Coordinates of C-alpha atoms and ligand atoms in Angstrom, one line a residue:
M56 CA 11.6 -12.4 -18.7
T57 CA 11.9 -10.3 -15.6
P58 CA 9.3 -11.3 -13.0
L59 CA 6.8 -8.8 -11.8
R60 CA 8.3 -7.1 -8.9
V61 CA 5.9 -6.1 -6.1
L62 CA 7.0 -4.0 -3.1
T63 CA 5.3 -2.6 -0.1
G64 CA 6.3 -1.1 3.2
I65 CA 4.7 -1.1 6.7
T66 CA 5.3 1.8 9.0
T67 CA 6.5 0.6 12.4
S68 CA 4.4 2.9 14.5
G69 CA 1.8 0.6 16.1
T70 CA 0.5 -2.8 17.1
P71 CA -1.1 -4.7 14.2
H72 CA -4.9 -4.9 14.5
L73 CA -7.7 -6.9 12.8
G74 CA -8.1 -4.1 10.2
N75 CA -4.4 -4.3 9.2
Y76 CA -4.8 -8.1 9.0
V77 CA -7.8 -8.1 6.7
G78 CA -6.9 -5.0 4.7
A79 CA -3.2 -5.6 4.2
I80 CA -1.5 -8.5 5.8
R81 CA -3.7 -11.4 4.7
P82 CA -4.0 -10.2 1.0
A83 CA -0.3 -9.5 0.8
V84 CA 0.7 -12.9 2.2
R85 CA -1.7 -14.6 -0.3
A86 CA -0.2 -12.5 -3.2
S87 CA 3.3 -13.4 -2.2
L88 CA 2.5 -17.1 -2.8
Q89 CA 1.6 -16.5 -6.5
P90 CA 4.1 -17.8 -9.0
G91 CA 6.1 -15.5 -11.2
V92 CA 6.0 -12.6 -8.7
Q93 CA 9.1 -11.4 -6.9
S94 CA 7.9 -9.7 -3.7
F95 CA 9.6 -7.2 -1.3
Y96 CA 8.1 -6.5 2.1
F97 CA 9.8 -4.2 4.5
L98 CA 9.5 -2.5 7.8
A99 CA 9.5 1.2 7.2
D100 CA 11.2 2.3 10.4
Y101 CA 12.7 5.4 9.0
H102 CA 9.1 6.5 8.1
A103 CA 8.1 5.7 11.7
L104 CA 10.5 8.3 13.0
I105 CA 8.6 11.0 11.2
K106 CA 5.5 10.4 13.5
V107 CA 6.8 8.7 16.6
G108 CA 9.3 10.2 19.0
E109 CA 9.2 7.3 21.5
P110 CA 12.2 5.0 21.0
E111 CA 10.6 2.1 23.0
R112 CA 7.5 2.3 20.9
I113 CA 9.4 2.2 17.6
A114 CA 11.4 -0.8 18.7
R115 CA 8.4 -2.6 20.1
S116 CA 6.3 -2.0 17.0
T117 CA 9.1 -3.2 14.7
L118 CA 9.3 -6.4 16.6
E119 CA 5.5 -6.9 16.7
I120 CA 5.0 -6.2 13.0
A121 CA 7.9 -8.5 12.0
A122 CA 6.5 -11.3 14.1
T123 CA 3.0 -10.6 12.8
W124 CA 4.0 -10.9 9.1
L125 CA 6.0 -14.1 9.8
A126 CA 3.2 -15.6 11.8
A127 CA 0.7 -14.8 9.1
G128 CA 2.7 -16.9 6.7
L129 CA 5.1 -14.7 5.0
D130 CA 8.0 -16.9 3.9
P131 CA 11.3 -15.1 4.1
Q132 CA 12.9 -17.6 1.8
R133 CA 10.4 -16.9 -0.9
V134 CA 10.1 -13.1 -0.5
T135 CA 12.6 -10.4 0.4
F136 CA 11.6 -9.3 3.9
Y137 CA 13.8 -6.6 5.5
R138 CA 14.0 -3.6 7.6
Q139 CA 14.4 -0.2 5.8
S140 CA 17.1 1.1 8.2
D141 CA 19.3 -1.9 7.4
I142 CA 19.7 -0.7 3.8
P143 CA 22.1 2.3 3.8
E144 CA 21.5 2.8 0.1
I145 CA 18.0 4.0 0.8
P146 CA 19.0 7.3 2.5
E147 CA 21.6 7.7 -0.1
L148 CA 19.1 7.4 -2.9
T149 CA 16.8 9.6 -0.9
W150 CA 19.3 12.4 -1.3
F151 CA 19.7 11.9 -5.1
L152 CA 15.9 12.1 -5.4
T153 CA 15.8 15.1 -3.1
C154 CA 17.8 16.9 -5.7
M155 CA 15.3 15.9 -8.4
A156 CA 12.1 16.5 -6.5
G157 CA 10.4 19.9 -7.1
K158 CA 9.6 21.7 -3.9
G159 CA 6.3 22.6 -5.5
L160 CA 5.5 18.9 -6.0
L161 CA 6.2 18.2 -2.3
N162 CA 4.1 21.2 -1.3
R163 CA 1.1 19.3 -2.7
A164 CA 1.6 16.1 -0.8
H165 CA -1.5 15.3 1.2
A166 CA 0.0 14.6 4.6
Y167 CA 2.0 17.8 4.6
K168 CA -0.9 19.8 3.1
A169 CA -3.3 18.5 5.7
Q170 CA -1.1 19.8 8.5
V171 CA -0.6 23.2 6.9
D172 CA -4.4 23.5 6.3
K173 CA -5.0 22.5 9.9
N174 CA -2.5 25.1 11.1
L175 CA -4.0 27.9 9.0
A176 CA -7.6 27.0 10.1
G177 CA -6.5 27.2 13.7
G178 CA -4.8 30.6 13.1
A179 CA -1.3 29.1 13.6
D180 CA 1.8 29.6 11.6
A181 CA 1.5 27.5 8.4
D182 CA 4.5 25.4 9.3
A183 CA 3.8 24.8 12.9
D184 CA 4.6 21.2 13.8
V185 CA 5.8 20.5 10.3
T186 CA 9.2 18.8 10.3
A187 CA 11.4 18.6 7.2
G188 CA 10.8 14.8 7.7
L189 CA 7.1 15.2 7.1
F190 CA 7.8 17.3 4.1
M191 CA 10.3 14.8 2.7
Y192 CA 8.1 11.7 3.4
P193 CA 7.3 11.1 -0.3
V194 CA 10.9 11.3 -1.3
L195 CA 12.0 8.6 1.2
M196 CA 9.1 6.5 0.0
A197 CA 10.1 7.0 -3.6
A198 CA 13.6 5.8 -2.7
D199 CA 12.1 2.7 -1.1
I200 CA 10.3 1.9 -4.2
L201 CA 12.8 2.9 -6.9
M202 CA 15.7 1.1 -5.1
F203 CA 14.2 -2.3 -5.9
K204 CA 12.8 -1.3 -9.3
A205 CA 9.3 -2.3 -8.2
H206 CA 6.7 -2.4 -11.0
Q207 CA 3.7 -2.5 -8.6
V208 CA 3.1 -1.1 -5.2
P209 CA 0.0 -2.4 -3.4
V210 CA -1.2 0.5 -1.2
G211 CA -4.4 2.0 0.2
R212 CA -6.0 4.8 -1.7
D213 CA -4.4 7.4 0.5
Q214 CA -1.0 6.4 -0.8
I215 CA -1.7 6.7 -4.5
Q216 CA -0.4 10.2 -4.7
H217 CA 3.0 9.0 -3.2
I218 CA 3.4 6.4 -5.9
E219 CA 2.7 9.1 -8.6
M220 CA 5.3 11.3 -7.0
A221 CA 7.8 8.4 -7.1
R222 CA 7.1 8.0 -10.8
D223 CA 7.7 11.7 -11.3
M224 CA 11.0 11.6 -9.5
A225 CA 12.1 8.5 -11.4
A226 CA 11.2 10.1 -14.7
S227 CA 13.1 13.3 -13.9
F228 CA 16.1 11.2 -12.9
N229 CA 16.0 9.1 -16.0
H230 CA 15.6 12.2 -18.2
L231 CA 18.7 13.8 -16.7
Y232 CA 20.9 10.7 -16.3
G233 CA 19.6 8.0 -18.6
E234 CA 17.2 5.1 -18.1
H235 CA 18.2 3.8 -14.7
L236 CA 15.0 3.7 -12.7
V237 CA 11.7 1.8 -13.3
L238 CA 8.5 3.8 -13.1
P239 CA 6.2 2.1 -10.5
E240 CA 2.5 1.9 -10.5
A241 CA 0.1 1.7 -7.6
A242 CA -1.9 -1.5 -7.3
I243 CA -5.2 -0.9 -5.5
E244 CA -6.9 -4.0 -4.3
E245 CA -10.6 -3.3 -4.9
T246 CA -12.0 -6.4 -3.3
V247 CA -10.4 -6.0 0.1
A248 CA -12.7 -4.8 2.7
T249 CA -12.0 -2.0 5.1
L250 CA -13.0 -3.2 8.5
P251 CA -15.2 -1.2 10.9
G252 CA -13.8 -0.7 14.4
L253 CA -15.4 -1.1 17.8
D254 CA -17.4 2.2 17.4
G255 CA -18.5 1.4 13.8
R256 CA -16.1 3.9 12.1
K257 CA -13.2 2.5 10.0
M258 CA -10.9 0.5 12.3
S259 CA -7.9 2.8 12.8
K260 CA -5.3 3.5 15.4
S261 CA -6.2 7.2 15.1
Y262 CA -9.8 6.5 16.2
D263 CA -8.7 4.3 19.1
N264 CA -11.3 1.7 18.0
T265 CA -9.1 -1.2 17.1
I266 CA -9.2 -4.9 18.0
A267 CA -5.7 -6.2 18.5
L268 CA -4.8 -9.0 16.2
F269 CA -2.8 -11.2 18.5
A270 CA -4.2 -10.3 21.9
P271 CA -4.8 -13.3 24.2
P272 CA -8.2 -15.0 23.4
Q273 CA -9.9 -13.6 26.6
V274 CA -8.9 -10.0 25.5
L275 CA -10.2 -10.6 22.0
R276 CA -13.5 -11.9 23.5
K277 CA -13.8 -8.8 25.7
Q278 CA -13.0 -6.4 22.9
I279 CA -15.6 -8.1 20.7
A280 CA -18.2 -7.9 23.5
S281 CA -17.7 -4.1 23.5
L282 CA -18.5 -3.8 19.8
V283 CA -21.2 -1.2 19.1
T284 CA -24.7 -2.6 18.2
D285 CA -28.2 -1.2 18.2
S286 CA -30.6 -1.8 21.1
R287 CA -32.7 -4.5 19.6
K288 CA -33.7 -7.2 22.0
P289 CA -33.2 -11.0 21.6
G290 CA -35.9 -12.3 19.3
E291 CA -36.2 -9.0 17.4
P292 CA -35.0 -9.2 13.8
K293 CA -31.7 -7.4 13.2
S294 CA -30.4 -5.6 10.1
T295 CA -27.1 -6.7 8.6
E296 CA -27.0 -3.3 6.8
G297 CA -24.5 -1.0 8.6
S298 CA -23.8 -3.6 11.3
A299 CA -20.1 -3.6 12.2
L300 CA -20.5 -7.0 13.8
F301 CA -21.8 -8.4 10.5
Q302 CA -19.2 -6.8 8.4
I303 CA -16.3 -8.1 10.5
Y304 CA -17.9 -11.6 10.6
Q305 CA -18.1 -11.5 6.8
A306 CA -14.4 -10.6 6.4
F307 CA -13.6 -13.9 8.1
A308 CA -16.4 -16.2 7.2
S309 CA -17.1 -18.4 4.1
E310 CA -20.1 -17.6 1.9
P311 CA -22.3 -20.3 3.5
E312 CA -21.3 -19.1 7.0
T313 CA -22.1 -15.6 6.1
Q314 CA -25.5 -16.7 4.7
A315 CA -26.2 -18.5 8.0
M316 CA -25.4 -15.4 10.0
R317 CA -27.6 -13.3 7.8
Q318 CA -30.4 -15.8 8.5
A319 CA -29.7 -15.6 12.2
F320 CA -29.9 -11.8 12.1
A321 CA -33.3 -12.1 10.4
E322 CA -34.5 -14.5 13.0
G323 CA -33.5 -12.2 15.9
I324 CA -30.3 -13.7 17.2
A325 CA -29.3 -12.0 20.5
W326 CA -26.4 -9.6 20.2
A327 CA -24.5 -11.5 22.9
Q328 CA -24.8 -14.7 20.9
A329 CA -23.8 -13.1 17.6
K330 CA -20.7 -11.7 19.4
D331 CA -19.9 -15.2 20.7
M332 CA -20.1 -16.5 17.1
L333 CA -17.9 -13.7 15.8
F334 CA -15.3 -14.4 18.5
E335 CA -15.3 -18.1 17.6
R336 CA -15.0 -17.5 13.9
I337 CA -12.1 -15.0 14.2
D338 CA -10.3 -17.1 16.8
R339 CA -10.5 -20.2 14.5
E340 CA -8.5 -18.3 11.9
I341 CA -6.2 -16.5 14.3
A342 CA -5.4 -19.1 16.9
P343 CA -2.8 -21.1 14.9
M344 CA -1.0 -17.9 14.0
R345 CA -1.2 -16.6 17.5
G346 CA 0.8 -19.7 18.6
T347 CA 3.6 -18.8 16.1
Y348 CA 3.4 -15.2 17.0
D349 CA 3.9 -15.9 20.7
S350 CA 6.8 -18.2 20.1
L351 CA 8.5 -15.6 17.8
M352 CA 7.9 -12.8 20.3
A353 CA 9.6 -15.0 22.9
R354 CA 12.7 -15.3 20.6
P355 CA 13.4 -11.8 19.3
A356 CA 16.9 -12.8 18.3
Q357 CA 15.4 -15.2 15.8
I358 CA 13.5 -12.3 14.2
E359 CA 16.6 -10.1 14.2
E360 CA 18.4 -12.9 12.3
I361 CA 15.7 -13.2 9.7
L362 CA 15.7 -9.5 9.1
R363 CA 19.4 -9.3 8.8
A364 CA 19.4 -12.2 6.3
G365 CA 16.6 -10.3 4.4
A366 CA 18.8 -7.2 4.4
A367 CA 21.7 -9.1 3.0
K368 CA 19.5 -10.4 0.2
A369 CA 18.1 -6.9 -0.5
R370 CA 21.5 -5.3 -0.6
Q371 CA 22.6 -7.6 -3.4
L372 CA 20.3 -5.4 -5.4
S373 CA 20.6 -2.1 -3.7
Q374 CA 24.4 -1.9 -3.7
P375 CA 25.0 -2.5 -7.4
L376 CA 22.2 -0.1 -8.3
M377 CA 23.6 2.6 -6.1
A378 CA 27.1 2.1 -7.6
Q379 CA 25.5 2.5 -11.0
L380 CA 23.6 5.7 -9.9
R381 CA 26.7 7.2 -8.3
Q382 CA 28.5 6.7 -11.6
A383 CA 25.6 8.2 -13.5
V384 CA 25.4 11.4 -11.5
G385 CA 29.1 11.9 -11.5
L386 CA 30.2 10.7 -8.1
R387 CA 33.0 8.7 -9.5
D388 CA 36.3 7.0 -8.8
L389 CA 38.7 9.9 -9.5
S390 CA 41.5 7.7 -10.8
A391 CA 39.2 6.8 -13.7
V392 CA 38.2 10.5 -14.2
A393 CA 41.9 11.5 -14.3
Q394 CA 42.5 8.8 -17.0
Q395 CA 39.6 10.1 -19.0
V396 CA 41.1 13.6 -18.9
A397 CA 44.5 12.4 -19.8
H398 CA 43.2 10.4 -22.7
A399 CA 40.8 13.2 -23.7
A400 CA 41.9 13.1 -27.3
P401 CA 40.9 15.5 -30.0
K402 CA 37.3 15.4 -31.0
H403 CA 37.7 13.1 -34.0
A404 CA 39.2 10.4 -31.7
A405 CA 36.0 10.0 -29.7
P406 CA 34.1 6.7 -29.9
S407 CA 31.5 6.7 -32.6
I408 CA 28.1 5.1 -33.4
K409 CA 27.3 3.5 -36.7
Q410 CA 23.8 2.8 -37.9
Y411 CA 23.3 0.8 -41.1
R412 CA 21.0 -1.6 -42.9
E413 CA 21.9 -5.1 -44.2
A414 CA 20.8 -6.8 -47.3
D415 CA 18.3 -8.8 -45.3
G416 CA 16.5 -5.6 -44.7
R417 CA 17.2 -5.4 -40.9
F418 CA 18.7 -2.5 -39.1
F419 CA 22.0 -2.6 -37.1
V420 CA 23.8 -0.4 -34.6
K421 CA 27.4 -0.5 -33.6
L422 CA 29.6 1.3 -31.0
I423 CA 33.1 1.7 -32.3
D424 CA 36.0 2.9 -30.1
A425 CA 38.2 5.8 -31.1
D426 CA 40.9 3.2 -32.3
G427 CA 38.4 1.4 -34.5
T428 CA 37.6 -1.6 -32.3
T429 CA 33.9 -2.7 -32.3
L430 CA 32.8 -2.4 -28.7
L431 CA 29.1 -3.2 -29.0
Q432 CA 27.2 -4.8 -31.9
S433 CA 23.5 -5.1 -32.1
L434 CA 21.5 -8.0 -33.5
G435 CA 19.3 -7.2 -36.5
L436 CA 16.4 -5.0 -35.5
D437 CA 13.1 -4.9 -37.4
S438 CA 12.3 -1.3 -37.1
P439 CA 14.5 1.7 -38.0
R440 CA 13.0 3.5 -35.0
E441 CA 14.2 1.0 -32.6
A442 CA 17.7 1.2 -34.1
G443 CA 17.5 5.0 -34.0
T444 CA 16.5 5.0 -30.3
L445 CA 19.3 2.6 -29.5
A446 CA 21.8 4.7 -31.4
A447 CA 20.6 7.9 -29.6
R448 CA 21.0 6.2 -26.2
L449 CA 24.6 5.2 -27.1
R450 CA 25.4 8.6 -28.4
Q451 CA 24.3 10.1 -25.0
G452 CA 26.6 7.5 -23.3
D453 CA 23.6 6.0 -21.5
A454 CA 25.1 3.1 -19.5
S455 CA 21.8 1.4 -18.9
V456 CA 21.8 0.5 -22.6
L457 CA 24.2 -2.3 -21.6
S458 CA 21.2 -4.3 -20.5
H459 CA 19.5 -4.0 -23.9
P460 CA 18.7 -7.5 -25.1
A461 CA 19.8 -6.8 -28.7
L462 CA 23.3 -5.6 -27.8
Q463 CA 26.3 -8.0 -27.9
P464 CA 29.5 -6.9 -26.3
G465 CA 32.6 -7.1 -28.6
A466 CA 35.2 -6.1 -26.0
P467 CA 35.7 -6.2 -22.2
L468 CA 33.2 -4.4 -20.1
P469 CA 35.6 -1.7 -18.8
A470 CA 36.5 -0.6 -22.3
I471 CA 32.8 -0.3 -23.2
E472 CA 32.0 1.6 -20.0
Q473 CA 34.8 4.0 -20.6
A474 CA 33.6 4.7 -24.1
L475 CA 30.1 5.3 -22.8
A476 CA 31.4 7.6 -20.1
R477 CA 33.3 9.5 -22.7
L478 CA 30.2 9.9 -24.9
L479 CA 28.2 10.9 -21.8
S480 CA 30.7 13.7 -21.0
L481 CA 30.8 14.8 -24.7
S482 CA 27.0 14.9 -24.9
Q483 CA 26.9 17.0 -21.7
S484 CA 29.5 19.5 -22.7
A485 CA 27.8 19.8 -26.1
Ligands
LIG622 N1 3.7 5.2 3.5 C1 3.3 3.9 3.7 C2 2.1 3.8 4.6 O1 2.0 4.6 5.5 C3 4.4 3.0 4.2 C4 5.5 2.9 3.2 C5 6.7 3.5 3.3 C6 5.4 2.3 1.9 N2 7.5 3.2 2.2 C7 6.7 2.5 1.3 C8 4.4 1.7 1.2 C9 7.0 2.1 0.0 C10 4.7 1.2 -0.1 C11 6.0 1.4 -0.7 O2 1.3 3.0 4.5

């Protein structure tokens, strides 16, 4: 059975903060430890170029995010952890998908639409400040996902539309060229909290209200001290409802600890003391990782090496898939094409497909070469529909049929591939 493949990307445009940790990093590292799951995590540095034009910031953020994920416990032996720009097949697939993606579909992408709406509202030209990169963002993201045949993509709600677009592009590609790509699904983690920031709004870089994840402890303490509270005095009971301090505490604390804090609020704990407790609780979880983070940041060459090893592992999948896709779309080795033309025999000499039923009541499919050799032979299938679908895929020369569990090769692979290529060209010229 193929394991469940889970993939997610992190744009390298900032410094990880507590909200990233609670909302994405911590749950992802936990999920990566589950058995039976093959996980892919990557640094989306090509995506970062869409928003960030400062080279130093891109490089710095890539380093910080890599160190953060490793410090948080991501095990590069267990998962595939790589940098997007180390995989040249990704921009190549991006182009293939660009040729599939409807411009109308991309017009509806939220990030692009938001910019256009803002421009129009401000009386500016619709496309002011819109780069083709922003417009193409969903296509690059689809290539990230489809390249590794991910089944599930854990993302925030704001990204669901992008996963649906990736499905769309995969379906169009498969429709035109055969079943090569897996249709992904968004996996939304319902239980993960979004953390409030220093001003009480959602913690986000764009609100400038974040608490850095791996700042030195004295900085963390200071940032927590500046967290917004109401003006209740020590001794006055305080409400946990709507309290950013309480919500952040809860994201780190156990159930009994949370209960105790709720009690302390009711009994009028001073804000300064509650902030001390919040600092202590966060620091207890973060401190061991901070040690790892600091030592990784001191050895960037080690991170570079880990990422390159991850890319080598990832390319063991991306290179063969891309070779298959190049073949599928017709970017082919011309010497093989010339042979096909030379051998292009009269119509009756084409490979053929036989569908039949045996005495045991089961259904069979066979691919027979023009000279009568059996190239592929199916096992007995229970349903005539299944046999019919299989036969139809063979008739269209769909090369992905080779991975069908019921098909047994009866001849060397190149002969089979050549026959399928011939069927493909016949079905296309028909
Ligand atoms: N767009 C995602 C974000 O901003 C990052 C990303 C890039 C991504 N490629 C991806 C996420 C592929 C999941 C899968 O959060």
